[in-house]
mmCIF file of C-alpha atoms and ligand atoms in Angstrom:
data_model
loop_
_atom_site.group_PDB
_atom_site.id
_atom_site.type_symbol
_atom_site.label_atom_id
_atom_site.label_comp_id
_atom_site.label_asym_id
_atom_site.label_seq_id
_atom_site.Cartn_x
_atom_site.Cartn_y
_atom_site.Cartn_z
ATOM 1 C CA UNK T 24 131.662 55.733 103.575
ATOM 2 C CA UNK T 25 131.709 52.890 106.153
ATOM 3 C CA UNK T 26 132.059 49.176 105.443
ATOM 4 C CA UNK T 27 128.765 47.354 104.861
ATOM 5 C CA UNK T 28 127.166 45.798 107.944
ATOM 6 C CA UNK T 29 125.797 42.229 107.625
ATOM 7 C CA UNK T 30 122.094 42.159 106.634
ATOM 8 C CA UNK T 31 119.903 41.014 109.573
ATOM 9 C CA UNK T 32 116.962 38.573 109.494
ATOM 10 C CA UNK T 33 113.726 40.489 108.734
ATOM 11 C CA UNK T 34 115.697 43.385 107.237
ATOM 12 C CA UNK T 35 114.230 46.880 106.967
ATOM 13 C CA UNK T 36 113.752 48.008 103.369
ATOM 14 C CA UNK T 37 112.975 51.630 102.547
ATOM 15 C CA UNK T 38 110.965 52.232 99.359
ATOM 16 C CA UNK T 39 111.263 55.848 98.232
ATOM 17 C CA UNK T 40 109.499 58.005 95.647
ATOM 18 C CA UNK T 41 108.547 61.645 95.141
ATOM 19 C CA UNK T 42 104.947 60.709 95.871
ATOM 20 C CA UNK T 43 102.615 57.730 95.619
ATOM 21 C CA UNK T 44 104.060 56.105 92.486
ATOM 22 C CA UNK T 45 106.493 53.931 94.419
ATOM 23 C CA UNK T 46 103.504 52.117 95.904
ATOM 24 C CA UNK T 47 103.370 50.152 92.648
ATOM 25 C CA UNK T 48 106.859 48.870 93.458
ATOM 26 C CA UNK T 49 106.121 48.374 97.171
ATOM 27 C CA UNK T 50 103.150 46.150 96.194
ATOM 28 C CA UNK T 51 105.375 43.806 94.177
ATOM 29 C CA UNK T 52 108.089 43.667 96.846
ATOM 30 C CA UNK T 53 105.619 42.825 99.577
ATOM 31 C CA UNK T 54 103.984 40.145 97.404
ATOM 32 C CA UNK T 55 107.368 38.530 96.838
ATOM 33 C CA UNK T 56 108.825 38.874 100.346
ATOM 34 C CA UNK T 57 106.615 38.702 103.442
ATOM 35 C CA UNK T 58 109.611 38.831 105.779
ATOM 36 C CA UNK T 59 110.715 42.431 105.240
ATOM 37 C CA UNK T 60 110.117 45.419 107.491
ATOM 38 C CA UNK T 61 108.882 47.774 104.805
ATOM 39 C CA UNK T 62 108.909 51.554 105.113
ATOM 40 C CA UNK T 63 107.357 53.655 102.369
ATOM 41 C CA UNK T 64 108.684 57.206 102.094
ATOM 42 C CA UNK T 65 107.196 59.872 99.829
ATOM 43 C CA UNK T 66 108.756 63.287 99.296
ATOM 44 C CA UNK T 67 105.337 64.864 98.880
ATOM 45 C CA UNK T 68 106.652 68.203 100.101
ATOM 46 C CA UNK T 69 108.459 68.641 96.775
ATOM 47 C CA UNK T 70 106.427 66.419 94.351
ATOM 48 C CA UNK T 71 106.653 66.385 91.342
ATOM 49 C CA UNK T 72 110.316 65.617 90.708
ATOM 50 C CA UNK T 73 109.718 65.581 86.940
ATOM 51 C CA UNK T 74 109.954 69.339 86.753
ATOM 52 C CA UNK T 75 113.061 69.850 88.959
ATOM 53 C CA UNK T 76 116.380 70.923 87.462
ATOM 54 C CA UNK T 77 119.227 68.404 87.750
ATOM 55 C CA UNK T 78 121.098 70.124 90.606
ATOM 56 C CA UNK T 79 117.959 70.737 92.631
ATOM 57 C CA UNK T 80 116.872 67.103 92.277
ATOM 58 C CA UNK T 81 120.256 65.705 93.336
ATOM 59 C CA UNK T 82 120.466 68.033 96.350
ATOM 60 C CA UNK T 83 116.926 67.293 97.476
ATOM 61 C CA UNK T 84 117.099 63.499 97.188
ATOM 62 C CA UNK T 85 120.493 63.448 98.828
ATOM 63 C CA UNK T 86 119.367 65.439 101.892
ATOM 64 C CA UNK T 87 116.025 63.615 102.312
ATOM 65 C CA UNK T 88 117.843 60.300 102.035
ATOM 66 C CA UNK T 89 120.363 61.304 104.737
ATOM 67 C CA UNK T 90 117.448 61.879 107.110
ATOM 68 C CA UNK T 91 115.532 58.750 106.168
ATOM 69 C CA UNK T 92 118.547 56.473 106.461
ATOM 70 C CA UNK T 93 119.483 57.930 109.855
ATOM 71 C CA UNK T 94 115.917 57.470 111.070
ATOM 72 C CA UNK T 95 114.930 54.042 109.730
ATOM 73 C CA UNK T 96 118.357 52.378 109.336
ATOM 74 C CA UNK T 97 117.331 50.299 106.304
ATOM 75 C CA UNK T 98 119.440 47.384 105.101
ATOM 76 C CA UNK T 99 118.525 48.323 101.513
ATOM 77 C CA UNK T 100 116.883 51.316 99.784
ATOM 78 C CA UNK T 101 114.738 51.144 96.661
ATOM 79 C CA UNK T 102 114.611 54.355 94.650
ATOM 80 C CA UNK T 103 111.149 53.595 93.246
ATOM 81 C CA UNK T 104 111.252 56.620 90.976
ATOM 82 C CA UNK T 105 112.624 56.743 87.443
ATOM 83 C CA UNK T 106 113.172 60.493 87.566
ATOM 84 C CA UNK T 107 115.355 60.306 90.692
ATOM 85 C CA UNK T 108 117.138 57.141 89.522
ATOM 86 C CA UNK T 109 118.334 58.809 86.303
ATOM 87 C CA UNK T 110 120.521 61.185 88.341
ATOM 88 C CA UNK T 111 120.940 60.399 92.001
ATOM 89 C CA UNK T 112 122.102 56.764 92.300
ATOM 90 C CA UNK T 113 125.853 57.450 91.948
ATOM 91 C CA UNK T 114 125.657 60.185 94.605
ATOM 92 C CA UNK T 115 123.679 58.027 97.043
ATOM 93 C CA UNK T 116 125.921 55.009 96.545
ATOM 94 C CA UNK T 117 129.017 57.106 97.188
ATOM 95 C CA UNK T 118 127.559 58.462 100.432
ATOM 96 C CA UNK T 119 125.925 55.433 102.060
ATOM 97 C CA UNK T 120 127.288 51.947 102.684
ATOM 98 C CA UNK T 121 124.030 50.132 101.910
ATOM 99 C CA UNK T 122 122.731 48.749 98.612
ATOM 100 C CA UNK T 123 120.445 50.957 96.489
ATOM 101 C CA UNK T 124 118.148 49.412 93.891
ATOM 102 C CA UNK T 125 117.025 51.904 91.246
ATOM 103 C CA UNK T 126 114.260 52.016 88.658
ATOM 104 C CA UNK T 127 115.184 51.730 84.997
ATOM 105 C CA UNK T 128 112.850 52.163 82.020
ATOM 106 C CA UNK T 129 112.070 48.652 80.724
ATOM 107 C CA UNK T 130 113.462 49.336 77.259
ATOM 108 C CA UNK T 131 115.540 46.163 77.093
ATOM 109 C CA UNK T 132 112.661 43.745 77.861
ATOM 110 C CA UNK T 133 110.303 45.717 75.632
ATOM 111 C CA UNK T 134 112.618 45.563 72.644
ATOM 112 C CA UNK T 135 113.529 41.933 73.248
ATOM 113 C CA UNK T 136 109.904 40.795 72.779
ATOM 114 C CA UNK T 137 109.718 39.093 69.403
ATOM 115 C CA UNK T 138 106.599 40.912 68.245
ATOM 116 C CA UNK T 139 107.759 44.393 69.254
ATOM 117 C CA UNK T 140 108.262 46.772 66.339
ATOM 118 C CA UNK T 141 107.700 50.154 67.852
ATOM 119 C CA UNK T 142 107.643 51.160 71.504
ATOM 120 C CA UNK T 143 106.848 54.382 73.306
ATOM 121 C CA UNK T 144 108.716 55.212 76.499
ATOM 122 C CA UNK T 145 106.262 57.277 78.500
ATOM 123 C CA UNK T 146 107.973 59.259 81.279
ATOM 124 C CA UNK T 147 108.189 62.564 83.129
ATOM 125 C CA UNK T 148 109.790 65.559 81.371
ATOM 126 C CA UNK T 149 112.850 65.063 83.620
ATOM 127 C CA UNK T 150 113.384 61.412 82.642
ATOM 128 C CA UNK T 151 112.858 62.192 78.956
ATOM 129 C CA UNK T 152 115.566 64.830 78.818
ATOM 130 C CA UNK T 153 118.231 62.874 80.728
ATOM 131 C CA UNK T 154 121.278 61.391 79.040
ATOM 132 C CA UNK T 155 120.694 58.222 81.114
ATOM 133 C CA UNK T 156 117.455 57.491 79.224
ATOM 134 C CA UNK T 157 118.979 58.205 75.825
ATOM 135 C CA UNK T 158 121.894 55.899 76.665
ATOM 136 C CA UNK T 159 119.443 53.085 77.512
ATOM 137 C CA UNK T 160 117.763 53.492 74.126
ATOM 138 C CA UNK T 161 121.146 53.550 72.358
ATOM 139 C CA UNK T 162 122.208 50.382 74.127
ATOM 140 C CA UNK T 163 119.046 48.292 74.057
ATOM 141 C CA UNK T 164 116.658 49.407 71.297
ATOM 142 C CA UNK T 165 118.314 47.360 68.546
ATOM 143 C CA UNK T 166 115.945 47.176 65.557
ATOM 144 C CA UNK T 167 113.027 48.363 67.587
ATOM 145 C CA UNK T 168 111.779 51.899 66.910
ATOM 146 C CA UNK T 169 111.548 53.953 70.103
ATOM 147 C CA UNK T 170 109.483 57.114 70.645
ATOM 148 C CA UNK T 171 110.415 58.960 73.824
ATOM 149 C CA UNK T 172 107.303 60.713 75.137
ATOM 150 C CA UNK T 173 107.268 63.197 78.015
ATOM 151 C CA UNK T 174 104.070 63.709 79.956
ATOM 152 C CA UNK T 175 103.649 66.895 81.940
ATOM 153 C CA UNK T 176 100.610 65.848 83.975
ATOM 154 C CA UNK T 177 100.148 62.081 84.099
ATOM 155 C CA UNK T 178 102.006 61.599 87.427
ATOM 156 C CA UNK T 179 99.900 64.362 89.018
ATOM 157 C CA UNK T 180 96.721 62.784 87.620
ATOM 158 C CA UNK T 181 97.695 59.418 89.148
ATOM 159 C CA UNK T 182 98.385 61.145 92.431
ATOM 160 C CA UNK T 183 94.994 62.921 92.318
ATOM 161 C CA UNK T 184 93.229 59.662 91.428
ATOM 162 C CA UNK T 185 94.599 57.896 94.511
ATOM 163 C CA UNK T 186 93.774 60.838 96.749
ATOM 164 C CA UNK T 187 90.137 60.833 95.534
ATOM 165 C CA UNK T 188 90.644 64.039 93.515
ATOM 166 C CA UNK T 189 89.840 64.793 89.901
ATOM 167 C CA UNK T 190 91.494 62.775 87.134
ATOM 168 C CA UNK T 191 89.146 62.875 84.153
ATOM 169 C CA UNK T 192 89.211 60.469 81.211
ATOM 170 C CA UNK T 193 89.741 63.445 78.934
ATOM 171 C CA UNK T 194 92.836 64.637 80.838
ATOM 172 C CA UNK T 195 94.362 61.136 80.944
ATOM 173 C CA UNK T 196 93.618 60.471 77.255
ATOM 174 C CA UNK T 197 95.309 63.759 76.321
ATOM 175 C CA UNK T 198 98.492 62.800 78.215
ATOM 176 C CA UNK T 199 98.823 59.354 76.627
ATOM 177 C CA UNK T 200 97.815 60.331 73.072
ATOM 178 C CA UNK T 201 101.394 61.245 71.947
ATOM 179 C CA UNK T 202 102.532 57.730 72.948
ATOM 180 C CA UNK T 203 100.354 56.235 70.190
ATOM 181 C CA UNK T 204 102.165 56.731 66.926
ATOM 182 C CA UNK T 205 101.134 55.454 63.516
ATOM 183 C CA UNK T 206 103.256 56.177 60.425
ATOM 184 C CA UNK T 207 104.307 53.074 58.549
ATOM 185 C CA UNK T 208 104.636 51.140 61.818
ATOM 186 C CA UNK T 209 102.346 51.476 64.810
ATOM 187 C CA UNK T 210 103.145 51.589 68.547
ATOM 188 C CA UNK T 211 102.635 48.093 69.971
ATOM 189 C CA UNK T 212 104.192 48.528 73.452
ATOM 190 C CA UNK T 213 104.194 51.356 75.969
ATOM 191 C CA UNK T 214 106.963 51.299 78.591
ATOM 192 C CA UNK T 215 105.669 52.905 81.775
ATOM 193 C CA UNK T 216 108.843 54.761 82.748
ATOM 194 C CA UNK T 217 107.358 56.522 85.764
ATOM 195 C CA UNK T 218 106.218 54.525 88.766
ATOM 196 C CA UNK T 219 103.056 56.604 89.067
ATOM 197 C CA UNK T 220 101.611 55.408 85.768
ATOM 198 C CA UNK T 221 100.770 51.797 86.743
ATOM 199 C CA UNK T 222 98.440 53.282 89.384
ATOM 200 C CA UNK T 223 96.246 54.226 86.405
ATOM 201 C CA UNK T 224 96.770 51.027 84.415
ATOM 202 C CA UNK T 225 93.085 49.984 84.211
ATOM 203 C CA UNK T 226 92.146 53.405 82.930
ATOM 204 C CA UNK T 227 95.082 53.584 80.517
ATOM 205 C CA UNK T 228 93.912 50.311 78.950
ATOM 206 C CA UNK T 229 90.383 51.654 78.536
ATOM 207 C CA UNK T 230 91.487 54.991 77.134
ATOM 208 C CA UNK T 231 94.172 53.710 74.735
ATOM 209 C CA UNK T 232 93.425 54.435 71.058
ATOM 210 C CA UNK T 233 94.340 50.802 70.284
ATOM 211 C CA UNK T 234 95.454 47.816 72.396
ATOM 212 C CA UNK T 235 99.146 47.683 73.318
ATOM 213 C CA UNK T 236 101.381 45.870 75.824
ATOM 214 C CA UNK T 237 101.961 48.031 78.902
ATOM 215 C CA UNK T 238 105.303 47.369 80.577
ATOM 216 C CA UNK T 239 105.541 48.022 84.303
ATOM 217 C CA UNK T 240 109.049 47.558 85.726
ATOM 218 C CA UNK T 241 107.831 46.846 89.280
ATOM 219 C CA UNK T 242 107.970 42.993 89.216
ATOM 220 C CA UNK T 243 111.556 43.100 87.906
ATOM 221 C CA UNK T 244 112.550 45.614 90.593
ATOM 222 C CA UNK T 245 111.027 43.373 93.274
ATOM 223 C CA UNK T 246 113.015 40.389 91.980
ATOM 224 C CA UNK T 247 116.178 42.468 92.050
ATOM 225 C CA UNK T 248 115.488 43.515 95.661
ATOM 226 C CA UNK T 249 114.909 39.890 96.682
ATOM 227 C CA UNK T 250 118.169 38.859 95.033
ATOM 228 C CA UNK T 251 120.134 41.419 97.073
ATOM 229 C CA UNK T 252 118.803 40.157 100.418
ATOM 230 C CA UNK T 253 119.373 36.941 102.367
ATOM 231 C CA UNK T 254 116.961 34.044 101.847
ATOM 232 C CA UNK T 255 113.498 34.858 103.241
ATOM 233 C CA UNK T 256 112.959 34.520 106.975
ATOM 234 C CA UNK T 257 109.633 34.041 108.742
ATOM 235 C CA UNK T 258 106.802 36.280 107.495
ATOM 236 C CA UNK T 259 106.135 39.476 109.455
ATOM 237 C CA UNK T 260 102.610 40.510 110.318
ATOM 238 C CA UNK T 261 103.313 44.203 110.915
ATOM 239 C CA UNK T 262 101.837 46.834 108.570
ATOM 240 C CA UNK T 263 104.080 48.837 106.274
ATOM 241 C CA UNK T 264 105.096 52.151 107.835
ATOM 242 C CA UNK T 265 104.708 55.345 105.858
ATOM 243 C CA UNK T 266 106.627 58.607 105.964
ATOM 244 C CA UNK T 267 105.452 61.762 104.187
ATOM 245 C CA UNK T 268 107.989 64.593 104.131
ATOM 246 C CA UNK T 269 105.220 67.225 104.172
ATOM 247 C CA UNK T 270 104.100 65.963 107.569
ATOM 248 C CA UNK T 271 100.487 66.066 106.311
ATOM 249 C CA UNK T 272 98.252 63.239 107.494
ATOM 250 C CA UNK T 273 96.605 61.390 104.567
ATOM 251 C CA UNK T 274 92.964 62.339 103.925
ATOM 252 C CA UNK T 275 90.274 59.626 104.192
ATOM 253 C CA UNK T 276 90.431 58.575 100.508
ATOM 254 C CA UNK T 277 94.205 58.305 100.555
ATOM 255 C CA UNK T 278 94.165 56.442 103.872
ATOM 256 C CA UNK T 279 91.833 53.881 102.270
ATOM 257 C CA UNK T 280 94.110 53.558 99.245
ATOM 258 C CA UNK T 281 97.198 53.192 101.438
ATOM 259 C CA UNK T 282 95.517 50.356 103.312
ATOM 260 C CA UNK T 283 95.147 48.491 100.039
ATOM 261 C CA UNK T 284 98.948 48.669 99.780
ATOM 262 C CA UNK T 285 99.377 47.329 103.322
ATOM 263 C CA UNK T 286 100.131 50.692 104.917
ATOM 264 C CA UNK T 287 98.643 51.174 108.370
ATOM 265 C CA UNK T 288 99.338 54.482 110.068
ATOM 266 C CA UNK T 289 101.572 57.195 108.616
ATOM 267 C CA UNK T 290 104.565 57.999 110.818
ATOM 268 C CA UNK T 291 105.031 61.636 111.863
ATOM 269 C CA UNK T 292 108.060 62.767 109.869
ATOM 270 C CA UNK T 293 109.979 65.155 112.084
ATOM 271 C CA UNK T 294 109.358 63.844 115.586
HETATM 272 N N1 DGL W 325 107.227 58.456 90.230
HETATM 273 C C1 DGL W 325 108.215 59.291 89.617
HETATM 274 C C2 DGL W 325 108.973 58.534 88.521
HETATM 275 O O1 DGL W 325 108.975 57.319 88.493
HETATM 276 C C3 DGL W 325 107.839 60.602 89.013
HETATM 277 C C4 DGL W 325 106.840 61.530 89.518
HETATM 278 C C5 DGL W 325 107.372 62.949 89.658
HETATM 279 O O2 DGL W 325 107.441 63.696 88.673
HETATM 280 O O3 DGL W 325 107.709 63.242 90.794
HETATM 281 O O4 DGL W 325 109.613 59.135 87.686
#
């Protein structure tokens, strides 16, 4: 590992996820800091990460990150993926001399809200089974009751929704139903512990069996990123660059959606 280089003005920041979920984090970072050269990288060749075994996930993220860092030379990397953050941050930090900002389930803020009695942490099967998530609950739940709920399909439904594919109300309602628990106390807050889920937020609100607070960690991640960088320089007018590991060009629906997140043209991955 080399010594850290000083961070330049208009630093490059790489925002990484298995797929499109990290766009919810990218949106908050670009709202907060107009001076960053943002690159959005999605490992769509291997999506979803939620079903990968621990060793496979660490090996994959580590090798993709080697390539991305060599190519884009970011001053900071955001792992905008809960599933990858639960396992890979120590490995990445040991290998690369740049700061990594990870994504943590917002259990602490959820349980610190005065009215919170019972929260559900909605996440991928990978995040749910990891020691990292259980340790967060141990440390921060306090008197708050926590239900840890794994969803097999919600990330894929969010992905389909953004790509103009099928994501029916029925399928979404089925995935979120286990996060609504009523036995003595009732779920009042749902922690969105997968960056894909806020892409569906409007529909989640409509399909919820009763109203709850939905906690999206993206604004807190953006604040953390800003705090790790020098004071903002002049705003940049360039579009966000995108990198898809599959090398597939986005279809017309996805291209439209990407534009809404400030992404112009997708870069060819292996040129
Ligand atoms: N967006 C990823 C997360 O925050 C998960 C999606 C996947 O399973 O790849 O956990």
